[in-house]
PDB file of C-alpha atoms in Angstrom:
ATOM      1  CA  MET A   1      45.159 157.592  28.279  1.00 40.00           C
ATOM      2  CA  GLN A   2      42.880 154.554  27.941  1.00 46.00           C
ATOM      3  CA  THR A   3      39.216 154.875  27.112  1.00 42.00           C
ATOM      4  CA  ASN A   4      36.802 154.339  29.979  1.00 58.00           C
ATOM      5  CA  GLY A   5      35.805 150.872  28.805  1.00 58.00           C
ATOM      6  CA  ARG A   6      39.352 149.520  29.116  1.00 89.00           C
ATOM      7  CA  ILE A   7      40.716 151.734  31.849  1.00 96.00           C
ATOM      8  CA  PHE A   8      40.380 149.012  34.494  1.00 97.00           C
ATOM      9  CA  ASP A   9      42.077 146.295  32.426  1.00 97.00           C
ATOM     10  CA  HIS A  10      45.174 144.592  33.831  1.00 98.00           C
ATOM     11  CA  LEU A  11      44.504 145.346  37.501  1.00 98.00           C
ATOM     12  CA  LEU A  12      45.130 142.908  40.347  1.00 98.00           C
ATOM     13  CA  LEU A  13      43.152 143.488  43.545  1.00 98.00           C
ATOM     14  CA  SER A  14      43.455 141.904  46.955  1.00 98.00           C
ATOM     15  CA  ALA A  15      40.392 141.464  49.162  1.00 97.00           C
ATOM     16  CA  PRO A  16      40.474 140.581  52.879  1.00 97.00           C
ATOM     17  CA  ASN A  17      37.925 138.954  55.179  1.00 94.00           C
ATOM     18  CA  ASN A  18      34.570 137.680  53.852  1.00 89.00           C
ATOM     19  CA  MET A  19      34.591 137.038  50.072  1.00 91.00           C
ATOM     20  CA  GLY A  20      38.329 137.734  50.117  1.00 95.00           C
ATOM     21  CA  GLY A  21      40.991 136.537  47.707  1.00 96.00           C
ATOM     22  CA  LEU A  22      42.987 137.716  44.720  1.00 97.00           C
ATOM     23  CA  TYR A  23      41.077 139.140  41.749  1.00 98.00           C
ATOM     24  CA  ALA A  24      41.990 140.219  38.216  1.00 98.00           C
ATOM     25  CA  CYS A  25      40.292 142.795  35.971  1.00 97.00           C
ATOM     26  CA  SER A  26      40.223 142.211  32.214  1.00 94.00           C
ATOM     27  CA  SER A  27      37.842 143.147  29.377  1.00 92.00           C
ATOM     28  CA  GLY A  28      35.396 144.734  31.786  1.00 90.00           C
ATOM     29  CA  GLN A  29      35.189 141.584  33.934  1.00 94.00           C
ATOM     30  CA  VAL A  30      36.474 140.898  37.438  1.00 96.00           C
ATOM     31  CA  ARG A  31      37.577 137.293  37.919  1.00 95.00           C
ATOM     32  CA  SER A  32      38.622 135.453  41.043  1.00 95.00           C
ATOM     33  CA  LEU A  33      42.076 133.839  40.935  1.00 95.00           C
ATOM     34  CA  ASP A  34      41.649 132.208  44.342  1.00 94.00           C
ATOM     35  CA  ASP A  35      39.537 132.521  47.480  1.00 93.00           C
ATOM     36  CA  ARG A  36      42.289 133.117  50.032  1.00 94.00           C
ATOM     37  CA  PRO A  37      41.558 136.383  51.905  1.00 96.00           C
ATOM     38  CA  THR A  38      44.514 138.697  51.322  1.00 97.00           C
ATOM     39  CA  CYS A  39      45.581 142.030  52.786  1.00 98.00           C
ATOM     40  CA  GLY A  40      48.599 143.759  51.218  1.00 98.00           C
ATOM     41  CA  ILE A  41      50.094 142.895  47.816  1.00 98.00           C
ATOM     42  CA  SER A  42      53.321 144.142  46.232  1.00 98.00           C
ATOM     43  CA  TRP A  43      54.670 143.606  42.709  1.00 98.00           C
ATOM     44  CA  SER A  44      58.156 144.462  41.460  1.00 97.00           C
ATOM     45  CA  PRO A  45      58.514 145.338  37.759  1.00 95.00           C
ATOM     46  CA  GLN A  46      62.266 144.766  38.063  1.00 93.00           C
ATOM     47  CA  SER A  47      62.190 141.207  39.442  1.00 94.00           C
ATOM     48  CA  GLY A  48      58.659 140.195  38.458  1.00 94.00           C
ATOM     49  CA  LEU A  49      57.990 139.019  42.017  1.00 97.00           C
ATOM     50  CA  LEU A  50      54.538 139.233  43.600  1.00 97.00           C
ATOM     51  CA  ALA A  51      54.221 139.187  47.394  1.00 98.00           C
ATOM     52  CA  ARG A  52      50.949 138.685  49.289  1.00 97.00           C
ATOM     53  CA  ALA A  53      49.920 138.890  52.937  1.00 97.00           C
ATOM     54  CA  ILE A  54      47.467 135.991  53.235  1.00 96.00           C
ATOM     55  CA  GLN A  55      45.196 136.118  56.273  1.00 94.00           C
ATOM     56  CA  GLN A  56      44.606 132.372  56.619  1.00 88.00           C
ATOM     57  CA  GLY A  57      47.581 131.023  58.536  1.00 90.00           C
ATOM     58  CA  ASP A  58      49.193 134.493  58.617  1.00 93.00           C
ATOM     59  CA  ALA A  59      51.248 133.489  55.566  1.00 96.00           C
ATOM     60  CA  LEU A  60      53.603 135.354  53.252  1.00 97.00           C
ATOM     61  CA  SER A  61      53.221 134.184  49.644  1.00 96.00           C
ATOM     62  CA  VAL A  62      55.969 134.968  47.120  1.00 97.00           C
ATOM     63  CA  THR A  63      55.360 134.258  43.432  1.00 95.00           C
ATOM     64  CA  THR A  64      58.410 134.289  41.156  1.00 92.00           C
ATOM     65  CA  PRO A  65      58.735 133.464  37.445  1.00 90.00           C
ATOM     66  CA  GLU A  66      59.709 129.942  38.612  1.00 90.00           C
ATOM     67  CA  ASP A  67      57.239 129.069  41.372  1.00 91.00           C
ATOM     68  CA  THR A  68      55.175 130.199  44.361  1.00 93.00           C
ATOM     69  CA  ARG A  69      56.367 129.625  47.904  1.00 93.00           C
ATOM     70  CA  GLU A  70      54.728 130.331  51.233  1.00 94.00           C
ATOM     71  CA  TYR A  71      56.310 131.190  54.547  1.00 96.00           C
ATOM     72  CA  THR A  72      55.076 131.669  58.085  1.00 94.00           C
ATOM     73  CA  GLY A  73      56.650 133.280  61.119  1.00 93.00           C
ATOM     74  CA  ASP A  74      55.976 135.114  64.339  1.00 91.00           C
ATOM     75  CA  TRP A  75      54.369 137.935  62.404  1.00 92.00           C
ATOM     76  CA  GLY A  76      51.109 138.453  64.240  1.00 92.00           C
ATOM     77  CA  ASP A  77      48.289 139.637  62.002  1.00 95.00           C
ATOM     78  CA  LEU A  78      50.265 140.291  58.824  1.00 97.00           C
ATOM     79  CA  HIS A  79      48.702 143.361  57.170  1.00 97.00           C
ATOM     80  CA  ASP A  80      51.017 144.585  54.413  1.00 98.00           C
ATOM     81  CA  VAL A  81      54.053 143.661  52.328  1.00 98.00           C
ATOM     82  CA  LEU A  82      56.492 145.788  50.324  1.00 98.00           C
ATOM     83  CA  LEU A  83      59.139 144.352  48.021  1.00 98.00           C
ATOM     84  CA  ASP A  84      62.563 145.998  48.271  1.00 96.00           C
ATOM     85  CA  GLY A  85      65.224 144.234  46.199  1.00 94.00           C
ATOM     86  CA  GLU A  86      66.030 140.942  47.927  1.00 94.00           C
ATOM     87  CA  ASP A  87      64.040 141.951  51.003  1.00 97.00           C
ATOM     88  CA  ILE A  88      60.365 142.230  51.853  1.00 98.00           C
ATOM     89  CA  TYR A  89      59.088 144.604  54.504  1.00 98.00           C
ATOM     90  CA  LEU A  90      56.162 143.213  56.500  1.00 98.00           C
ATOM     91  CA  VAL A  91      53.685 144.906  58.825  1.00 98.00           C
ATOM     92  CA  SER A  92      52.948 143.010  62.036  1.00 97.00           C
ATOM     93  CA  THR A  93      49.813 144.703  63.356  1.00 97.00           C
ATOM     94  CA  GLN A  94      49.613 142.580  66.505  1.00 97.00           C
ATOM     95  CA  HIS A  95      53.200 143.426  67.498  1.00 97.00           C
ATOM     96  CA  ASN A  96      53.124 147.086  66.336  1.00 96.00           C
ATOM     97  CA  ALA A  97      56.154 146.247  64.221  1.00 96.00           C
ATOM     98  CA  VAL A  98      57.749 146.554  60.802  1.00 96.00           C
ATOM     99  CA  ILE A  99      59.818 143.504  59.865  1.00 97.00           C
ATOM    100  CA  ARG A 100      62.519 143.169  57.197  1.00 97.00           C
ATOM    101  CA  TRP A 101      62.552 139.653  55.773  1.00 97.00           C
ATOM    102  CA  ASN A 102      65.156 138.346  53.296  1.00 97.00           C
ATOM    103  CA  ILE A 103      63.872 136.357  50.318  1.00 95.00           C
ATOM    104  CA  ARG A 104      67.117 134.529  49.531  1.00 93.00           C
ATOM    105  CA  GLU A 105      67.729 133.398  53.121  1.00 95.00           C
ATOM    106  CA  ALA A 106      63.999 132.995  53.876  1.00 95.00           C
ATOM    107  CA  MET A 107      64.479 134.565  57.277  1.00 96.00           C
ATOM    108  CA  GLU A 108      63.758 137.664  59.330  1.00 97.00           C
ATOM    109  CA  ILE A 109      66.758 139.999  59.540  1.00 96.00           C
ATOM    110  CA  GLU A 110      65.349 143.021  61.359  1.00 95.00           C
ATOM    111  CA  ARG A 111      62.315 143.979  63.444  1.00 95.00           C
ATOM    112  CA  LYS A 112      61.333 147.416  64.725  1.00 95.00           C
ATOM    113  CA  VAL A 113      58.675 147.417  67.429  1.00 94.00           C
ATOM    114  CA  PHE A 114      57.021 150.749  68.181  1.00 94.00           C
ATOM    115  CA  ALA A 115      54.837 149.828  71.168  1.00 94.00           C
ATOM    116  CA  GLU A 116      54.807 146.871  73.558  1.00 94.00           C
ATOM    117  CA  GLN A 117      51.041 146.676  74.117  1.00 97.00           C
ATOM    118  CA  GLU A 118      49.646 144.387  71.390  1.00 97.00           C
ATOM    119  CA  ASP A 119      47.770 146.085  68.525  1.00 97.00           C
ATOM    120  CA  SER A 120      47.700 149.451  70.252  1.00 97.00           C
ATOM    121  CA  TRP A 121      48.903 151.494  67.241  1.00 97.00           C
ATOM    122  CA  HIS A 122      47.237 149.370  64.527  1.00 97.00           C
ATOM    123  CA  LEU A 123      50.028 149.664  61.983  1.00 97.00           C
ATOM    124  CA  ASN A 124      48.722 148.646  58.579  1.00 95.00           C
ATOM    125  CA  CYS A 125      50.357 149.907  55.337  1.00 98.00           C
ATOM    126  CA  LEU A 126      53.801 150.606  53.882  1.00 98.00           C
ATOM    127  CA  GLY A 127      55.046 152.905  51.148  1.00 97.00           C
ATOM    128  CA  ARG A 128      57.982 155.021  50.027  1.00 96.00           C
ATOM    129  CA  LEU A 129      58.658 158.710  49.566  1.00 95.00           C
ATOM    130  CA  ARG A 130      61.996 159.956  48.198  1.00 93.00           C
ATOM    131  CA  GLY A 131      63.767 156.771  49.216  1.00 92.00           C
ATOM    132  CA  LYS A 132      62.350 156.718  52.745  1.00 94.00           C
ATOM    133  CA  LEU A 133      60.134 153.897  54.001  1.00 96.00           C
ATOM    134  CA  LEU A 134      56.848 155.087  55.517  1.00 96.00           C
ATOM    135  CA  PHE A 135      54.131 153.353  57.521  1.00 97.00           C
ATOM    136  CA  SER A 136      50.595 154.352  58.477  1.00 98.00           C
ATOM    137  CA  ALA A 137      48.856 153.695  61.794  1.00 97.00           C
ATOM    138  CA  PHE A 138      45.589 154.520  63.534  1.00 98.00           C
ATOM    139  CA  GLY A 139      47.311 156.283  66.463  1.00 97.00           C
ATOM    140  CA  ASP A 140      49.660 155.797  69.406  1.00 95.00           C
ATOM    141  CA  PHE A 141      47.059 154.439  71.806  1.00 97.00           C
ATOM    142  CA  PRO A 142      48.270 153.075  75.174  1.00 96.00           C
ATOM    143  CA  VAL A 143      46.114 149.921  75.296  1.00 97.00           C
ATOM    144  CA  THR A 144      45.218 147.040  72.989  1.00 97.00           C
ATOM    145  CA  ARG A 145      42.638 148.158  70.421  1.00 96.00           C
ATOM    146  CA  GLY A 146      42.299 151.474  72.194  1.00 96.00           C
ATOM    147  CA  TYR A 147      41.550 152.892  68.766  1.00 96.00           C
ATOM    148  CA  LYS A 148      38.038 151.393  68.764  1.00 95.00           C
ATOM    149  CA  ASP A 149      35.582 154.276  68.268  1.00 94.00           C
ATOM    150  CA  ALA A 150      38.450 156.723  68.854  1.00 96.00           C
ATOM    151  CA  THR A 151      40.237 157.041  65.501  1.00 97.00           C
ATOM    152  CA  PRO A 152      39.123 160.417  64.064  1.00 97.00           C
ATOM    153  CA  GLN A 153      42.212 162.613  63.568  1.00 97.00           C
ATOM    154  CA  ARG A 154      44.394 160.328  65.699  1.00 97.00           C
ATOM    155  CA  GLY A 155      46.163 158.580  62.834  1.00 97.00           C
ATOM    156  CA  PHE A 156      49.540 159.361  61.337  1.00 97.00           C
ATOM    157  CA  LEU A 157      52.082 158.600  58.634  1.00 97.00           C
ATOM    158  CA  ARG A 158      55.616 158.077  59.925  1.00 96.00           C
ATOM    159  CA  GLU A 159      59.042 157.459  58.508  1.00 94.00           C
ATOM    160  CA  LEU A 160      60.871 154.249  59.410  1.00 90.00           C
ATOM    161  CA  GLY A 161      64.202 155.646  60.577  1.00 79.00           C
ATOM    162  CA  GLU A 162      67.214 154.175  62.302  1.00 68.00           C
ATOM    163  CA  GLU A 163      65.819 154.940  65.746  1.00 65.00           C
ATOM    164  CA  LYS A 164      62.664 153.735  67.454  1.00 61.00           C
ATOM    165  CA  VAL A 165      61.370 157.316  67.543  1.00 60.00           C
ATOM    166  CA  SER A 166      60.118 157.854  64.003  1.00 73.00           C
ATOM    167  CA  ARG A 167      59.678 161.105  62.098  1.00 86.00           C
ATOM    168  CA  ILE A 168      56.058 162.139  61.551  1.00 87.00           C
ATOM    169  CA  ARG A 169      55.255 162.870  57.894  1.00 92.00           C
ATOM    170  CA  ALA A 170      51.516 163.524  58.375  1.00 95.00           C
ATOM    171  CA  ASP A 171      49.172 163.528  61.352  1.00 96.00           C
ATOM    172  CA  GLY A 172      45.551 164.367  62.151  1.00 97.00           C
ATOM    173  CA  LEU A 173      44.491 161.439  59.964  1.00 98.00           C
ATOM    174  CA  SER A 174      41.546 159.073  60.443  1.00 98.00           C
ATOM    175  CA  GLN A 175      42.317 155.357  59.925  1.00 97.00           C
ATOM    176  CA  PRO A 176      45.015 155.989  57.277  1.00 98.00           C
ATOM    177  CA  HIS A 177      46.062 153.130  55.034  1.00 98.00           C
ATOM    178  CA  SER A 178      47.742 152.875  51.613  1.00 98.00           C
ATOM    179  CA  ILE A 179      50.698 155.115  50.682  1.00 98.00           C
ATOM    180  CA  LEU A 180      51.939 155.416  47.107  1.00 98.00           C
ATOM    181  CA  GLU A 181      54.732 157.540  45.664  1.00 97.00           C
ATOM    182  CA  THR A 182      53.975 159.766  42.658  1.00 97.00           C
ATOM    183  CA  VAL A 183      56.273 161.637  40.281  1.00 95.00           C
ATOM    184  CA  ASP A 184      56.320 164.728  42.500  1.00 95.00           C
ATOM    185  CA  GLY A 185      55.260 163.385  45.912  1.00 96.00           C
ATOM    186  CA  ALA A 186      52.812 160.806  47.223  1.00 98.00           C
ATOM    187  CA  VAL A 187      49.149 159.935  47.767  1.00 98.00           C
ATOM    188  CA  LEU A 188      47.635 158.463  50.921  1.00 98.00           C
ATOM    189  CA  CYS A 189      44.270 156.928  51.839  1.00 98.00           C
ATOM    190  CA  ASN A 190      42.585 158.686  54.755  1.00 98.00           C
ATOM    191  CA  SER A 191      40.149 155.820  54.932  1.00 97.00           C
ATOM    192  CA  GLU A 192      37.617 156.662  57.615  1.00 97.00           C
ATOM    193  CA  THR A 193      36.674 159.959  55.925  1.00 97.00           C
ATOM    194  CA  GLY A 194      36.571 158.439  52.429  1.00 96.00           C
ATOM    195  CA  GLU A 195      39.429 160.655  51.262  1.00 98.00           C
ATOM    196  CA  VAL A 196      42.691 160.485  49.363  1.00 98.00           C
ATOM    197  CA  TRP A 197      45.325 162.972  50.502  1.00 98.00           C
ATOM    198  CA  ARG A 198      48.199 164.152  48.315  1.00 98.00           C
ATOM    199  CA  ALA A 199      51.646 165.656  48.881  1.00 97.00           C
ATOM    200  CA  GLY A 200      53.609 167.543  46.242  1.00 96.00           C
ATOM    201  CA  ARG A 201      57.250 168.553  46.133  1.00 95.00           C
ATOM    202  CA  ASP A 202      56.960 170.130  49.585  1.00 95.00           C
ATOM    203  CA  ASP A 203      56.001 166.712  51.055  1.00 94.00           C
ATOM    204  CA  ILE A 204      53.055 168.269  52.911  1.00 96.00           C
ATOM    205  CA  PHE A 205      49.855 166.212  52.682  1.00 97.00           C
ATOM    206  CA  HIS A 206      46.483 167.845  51.969  1.00 97.00           C
ATOM    207  CA  PRO A 207      43.037 166.440  51.084  1.00 97.00           C
ATOM    208  CA  PHE A 208      42.920 165.690  47.341  1.00 98.00           C
ATOM    209  CA  VAL A 209      39.605 163.912  46.615  1.00 98.00           C
ATOM    210  CA  THR A 210      36.655 162.636  48.666  1.00 97.00           C
ATOM    211  CA  LEU A 211      35.006 159.487  47.319  1.00 96.00           C
ATOM    212  CA  GLY A 212      32.719 158.164  50.049  1.00 86.00           C
ATOM    213  CA  GLY A 213      32.941 154.667  51.436  1.00 90.00           C
ATOM    214  CA  TYR A 214      36.273 153.482  52.804  1.00 96.00           C
ATOM    215  CA  THR A 215      39.340 154.354  50.709  1.00 98.00           C
ATOM    216  CA  ARG A 216      42.048 151.671  50.751  1.00 98.00           C
ATOM    217  CA  GLY A 217      44.299 150.449  47.943  1.00 98.00           C
ATOM    218  CA  LEU A 218      46.165 152.688  45.483  1.00 98.00           C
ATOM    219  CA  ALA A 219      47.862 152.280  42.103  1.00 98.00           C
ATOM    220  CA  ILE A 220      48.961 154.619  39.309  1.00 98.00           C
ATOM    221  CA  ARG A 221      49.277 153.966  35.571  1.00 98.00           C
ATOM    222  CA  ASP A 222      49.408 156.351  32.614  1.00 96.00           C
ATOM    223  CA  GLY A 223      48.337 159.368  34.627  1.00 97.00           C
ATOM    224  CA  VAL A 224      45.381 157.552  36.207  1.00 98.00           C
ATOM    225  CA  LEU A 225      45.089 157.031  39.958  1.00 98.00           C
ATOM    226  CA  TYR A 226      43.198 153.876  40.955  1.00 98.00           C
ATOM    227  CA  VAL A 227      41.575 153.917  44.403  1.00 98.00           C
ATOM    228  CA  GLY A 228      39.926 150.986  46.160  1.00 98.00           C
ATOM    229  CA  LEU A 229      36.602 151.860  47.761  1.00 97.00           C
ATOM    230  CA  SER A 230      35.330 149.348  50.288  1.00 96.00           C
ATOM    231  CA  ALA A 231      31.874 149.063  51.785  1.00 87.00           C
ATOM    232  CA  SER A 232      31.771 151.599  54.593  1.00 61.00           C
ATOM    233  CA  ARG A 233      32.072 149.041  57.402  1.00 55.00           C
ATOM    234  CA  ASN A 234      33.568 151.536  59.848  1.00 49.00           C
ATOM    235  CA  ALA A 235      33.408 154.754  57.869  1.00 45.00           C
ATOM    236  CA  SER A 236      31.580 157.887  58.967  1.00 47.00           C
ATOM    237  CA  VAL A 237      30.567 159.081  55.519  1.00 46.00           C
ATOM    238  CA  GLY A 238      26.994 157.865  55.190  1.00 49.00           C
ATOM    239  CA  GLN A 239      25.859 154.601  53.715  1.00 47.00           C
ATOM    240  CA  GLY A 240      28.694 154.309  51.195  1.00 49.00           C
ATOM    241  CA  ALA A 241      29.070 151.320  48.911  1.00 52.00           C
ATOM    242  CA  VAL A 242      27.277 148.019  49.511  1.00 79.00           C
ATOM    243  CA  ARG A 243      29.999 146.261  47.539  1.00 90.00           C
ATOM    244  CA  ALA A 244      33.533 147.413  46.868  1.00 96.00           C
ATOM    245  CA  GLN A 245      34.473 149.515  43.849  1.00 96.00           C
ATOM    246  CA  VAL A 246      37.634 150.647  42.159  1.00 97.00           C
ATOM    247  CA  VAL A 247      37.620 154.311  41.127  1.00 98.00           C
ATOM    248  CA  ALA A 248      39.727 155.776  38.310  1.00 98.00           C
ATOM    249  CA  ILE A 249      40.795 159.399  38.853  1.00 98.00           C
ATOM    250  CA  GLU A 250      42.706 161.738  36.563  1.00 97.00           C
ATOM    251  CA  LEU A 251      45.777 162.322  38.698  1.00 97.00           C
ATOM    252  CA  SER A 252      46.746 165.802  37.566  1.00 94.00           C
ATOM    253  CA  GLU A 253      43.384 167.439  38.296  1.00 93.00           C
ATOM    254  CA  GLY A 254      41.636 165.005  40.617  1.00 96.00           C
ATOM    255  CA  GLN A 255      38.689 164.488  38.262  1.00 97.00           C
ATOM    256  CA  GLU A 256      36.851 161.188  38.553  1.00 97.00           C
ATOM    257  CA  ILE A 257      36.842 159.235  35.280  1.00 97.00           C
ATOM    258  CA  SER A 258      34.900 156.073  36.032  1.00 97.00           C
ATOM    259  CA  ARG A 259      34.025 153.436  38.616  1.00 96.00           C
ATOM    260  CA  MET A 260      33.932 149.658  38.398  1.00 96.00           C
ATOM    261  CA  PRO A 261      31.809 147.618  40.840  1.00 95.00           C
ATOM    262  CA  LEU A 262      33.544 144.587  42.365  1.00 96.00           C
ATOM    263  CA  PRO A 263      32.077 141.213  43.414  1.00 95.00           C
ATOM    264  CA  PHE A 264      33.273 141.523  47.016  1.00 96.00           C
ATOM    265  CA  THR A 265      32.978 143.980  49.906  1.00 95.00           C
ATOM    266  CA  GLU A 266      36.519 145.117  50.753  1.00 97.00           C
ATOM    267  CA  VAL A 267      39.635 146.125  48.824  1.00 97.00           C
ATOM    268  CA  TYR A 268      43.063 146.174  50.441  1.00 98.00           C
ATOM    269  CA  GLY A 269      45.662 146.451  47.671  1.00 98.00           C
ATOM    270  CA  ILE A 270      45.807 147.229  43.950  1.00 98.00           C
ATOM    271  CA  VAL A 271      48.519 146.508  41.383  1.00 98.00           C
ATOM    272  CA  ALA A 272      48.210 148.126  37.942  1.00 98.00           C
ATOM    273  CA  LEU A 273      50.176 146.014  35.455  1.00 98.00           C
ATOM    274  CA  PRO A 274      51.674 148.007  32.562  1.00 97.00           C
ATOM    275  CA  ASP A 275      50.433 145.896  29.639  1.00 96.00           C
ATOM    276  CA  GLN A 276      48.598 142.737  28.630  1.00 96.00           C
ATOM    277  CA  THR A 277      51.747 140.651  28.175  1.00 97.00           C
ATOM    278  CA  THR A 278      52.949 141.343  31.715  1.00 97.00           C
ATOM    279  CA  PHE A 279      49.433 140.875  33.090  1.00 97.00           C
ATOM    280  CA  LEU A 280      48.918 137.471  31.449  1.00 96.00           C
ATOM    281  CA  ALA A 281      52.396 136.250  32.427  1.00 95.00           C
ATOM    282  CA  LEU A 282      51.779 137.123  36.070  1.00 96.00           C
ATOM    283  CA  LEU A 283      48.329 135.522  36.034  1.00 95.00           C
ATOM    284  CA  ALA A 284      49.833 132.326  34.647  1.00 95.00           C
ATOM    285  CA  GLN A 285      52.408 132.281  37.454  1.00 94.00           C
ATOM    286  CA  VAL A 286      49.774 132.911  40.144  1.00 95.00           C
ATOM    287  CA  LEU A 287      47.409 130.256  38.799  1.00 93.00           C
ATOM    288  CA  ASP A 288      50.200 127.700  38.445  1.00 92.00           C
ATOM    289  CA  GLY A 289      51.163 128.316  42.056  1.00 88.00           C
ATOM    290  CA  GLU A 290      47.556 127.867  43.118  1.00 88.00           C
ATOM    291  CA  ARG A 291      47.306 124.619  41.087  1.00 84.00           C
ATOM    292  CA  ILE A 292      50.382 123.189  42.821  1.00 83.00           C
ATOM    293  CA  ARG A 293      49.133 124.281  46.255  1.00 79.00           C
ATOM    294  CA  LEU A 294      45.783 122.581  45.705  1.00 76.00           C
ATOM    295  CA  LEU A 295      47.487 119.405  44.445  1.00 80.00           C
ATOM    296  CA  ARG A 296      49.592 119.290  47.604  1.00 78.00           C
ATOM    297  CA  GLN A 297      46.503 119.878  49.696  1.00 76.00           C
ATOM    298  CA  ARG A 298      44.639 117.096  47.876  1.00 79.00           C
ATOM    299  CA  ASN A 299      47.565 114.686  48.317  1.00 80.00           C
ATOM    300  CA  ALA A 300      47.782 115.485  52.019  1.00 79.00           C
ATOM    301  CA  LEU A 301      44.053 114.815  52.421  1.00 80.00           C
ATOM    302  CA  ALA A 302      44.364 111.544  50.488  1.00 79.00           C
ATOM    303  CA  GLU A 303      47.226 110.421  52.740  1.00 80.00           C
ATOM    304  CA  ALA A 304      45.244 111.342  55.858  1.00 80.00           C
ATOM    305  CA  LEU A 305      42.223 109.416  54.557  1.00 82.00           C
ATOM    306  CA  ALA A 306      44.386 106.361  53.783  1.00 78.00           C
ATOM    307  CA  MET A 307      45.850 106.423  57.298  1.00 82.00           C
ATOM    308  CA  ARG A 308      42.406 106.701  58.854  1.00 84.00           C
ATOM    309  CA  THR A 309      41.136 103.808  56.664  1.00 82.00           C
ATOM    310  CA  ASN A 310      44.064 101.608  57.750  1.00 81.00           C
ATOM    311  CA  GLU A 311      43.432 102.451  61.398  1.00 81.00           C
ATOM    312  CA  ASN A 312      39.775 101.518  60.959  1.00 81.00           C
ATOM    313  CA  VAL A 313      40.708  98.161  59.389  1.00 77.00           C
ATOM    314  CA  ARG A 314      43.149  97.365  62.220  1.00 81.00           C
ATOM    315  CA  LEU A 315      40.510  98.261  64.811  1.00 81.00           C
ATOM    316  CA  LYS A 316      37.932  95.943  63.169  1.00 75.00           C
ATOM    317  CA  ILE A 317      40.437  93.091  63.055  1.00 82.00           C
ATOM    318  CA  SER A 318      41.343  93.593  66.719  1.00 83.00           C
ATOM    319  CA  LEU A 319      37.620  93.397  67.581  1.00 81.00           C
ATOM    320  CA  GLY A 320      37.178  90.236  65.503  1.00 80.00           C
ATOM    321  CA  LEU A 321      35.021  92.021  62.935  1.00 81.00           C
ATOM    322  CA  PRO A 322      35.237  91.675  59.161  1.00 82.00           C
ATOM    323  CA  ALA A 323      37.794  94.109  57.725  1.00 71.00           C
ATOM    324  CA  CYS A 324      35.455  95.145  54.909  1.00 68.00           C
TER     325      CYS A 324
END
């Protein structure tokens, strides 16, 4: 196990909303890679792909060893992404849906909608348990945003099955979010109560640790569980954190090891890279993609400015005014 001073090295964190973006932890420092508010992130150690749910423009970003590409669709408030071979599962919170999107074909191939009334369930996060895909939601409310001020013990974790009626894996939750498989079961953020719940080999979830604030974002590496702790914007656990933190917990016993303060207010996702080589390679890919995106943006602005300048010149000439 790493010493406390280096335990947070090689983490990627996504932050939504104000002060959002993608951040990297290294040598005790947290550095911003870009300022694009991001909800869910997913990294595949097999393919090396990184997927991001970017709030601005409701965009899916996919970084490969070759390049970074962005896609948009009728996704409606994209909250989470989960890589699965050549597919990516997406959470459409507005449409109460889980979407399967194919990377090679760059197209949607399946959509499961659980309620017709927009954002009535508030689906948000995806995970796996024993080969089954799971999703968390605030509750099966009948009206749009009916969950407002009504979420305590209404949330659930369900299995994405073949039918529209999904199997309940855990209920009585309060604003549940991130789900992450462990060696013997899974862990789950019960966000509104500041808790992490855990299931063992019996697949029954129980409270594991209470951290305060708003728990969201999970990763595991070398027996350490990393938990994102956001400022308690909607939590009912006291004042909580003013800024976000990431908490390191000894997974076997649930003992807190250390906390690292973060330069933003909310955490959504965490990826714990296995080593420095992998971490630096992925950072290089992300930053190169951001460089190319900004170059394209700059070129588009330059073209728009040139067109506007030409229009201005033509207008002056038509009015008999000097062009310069």
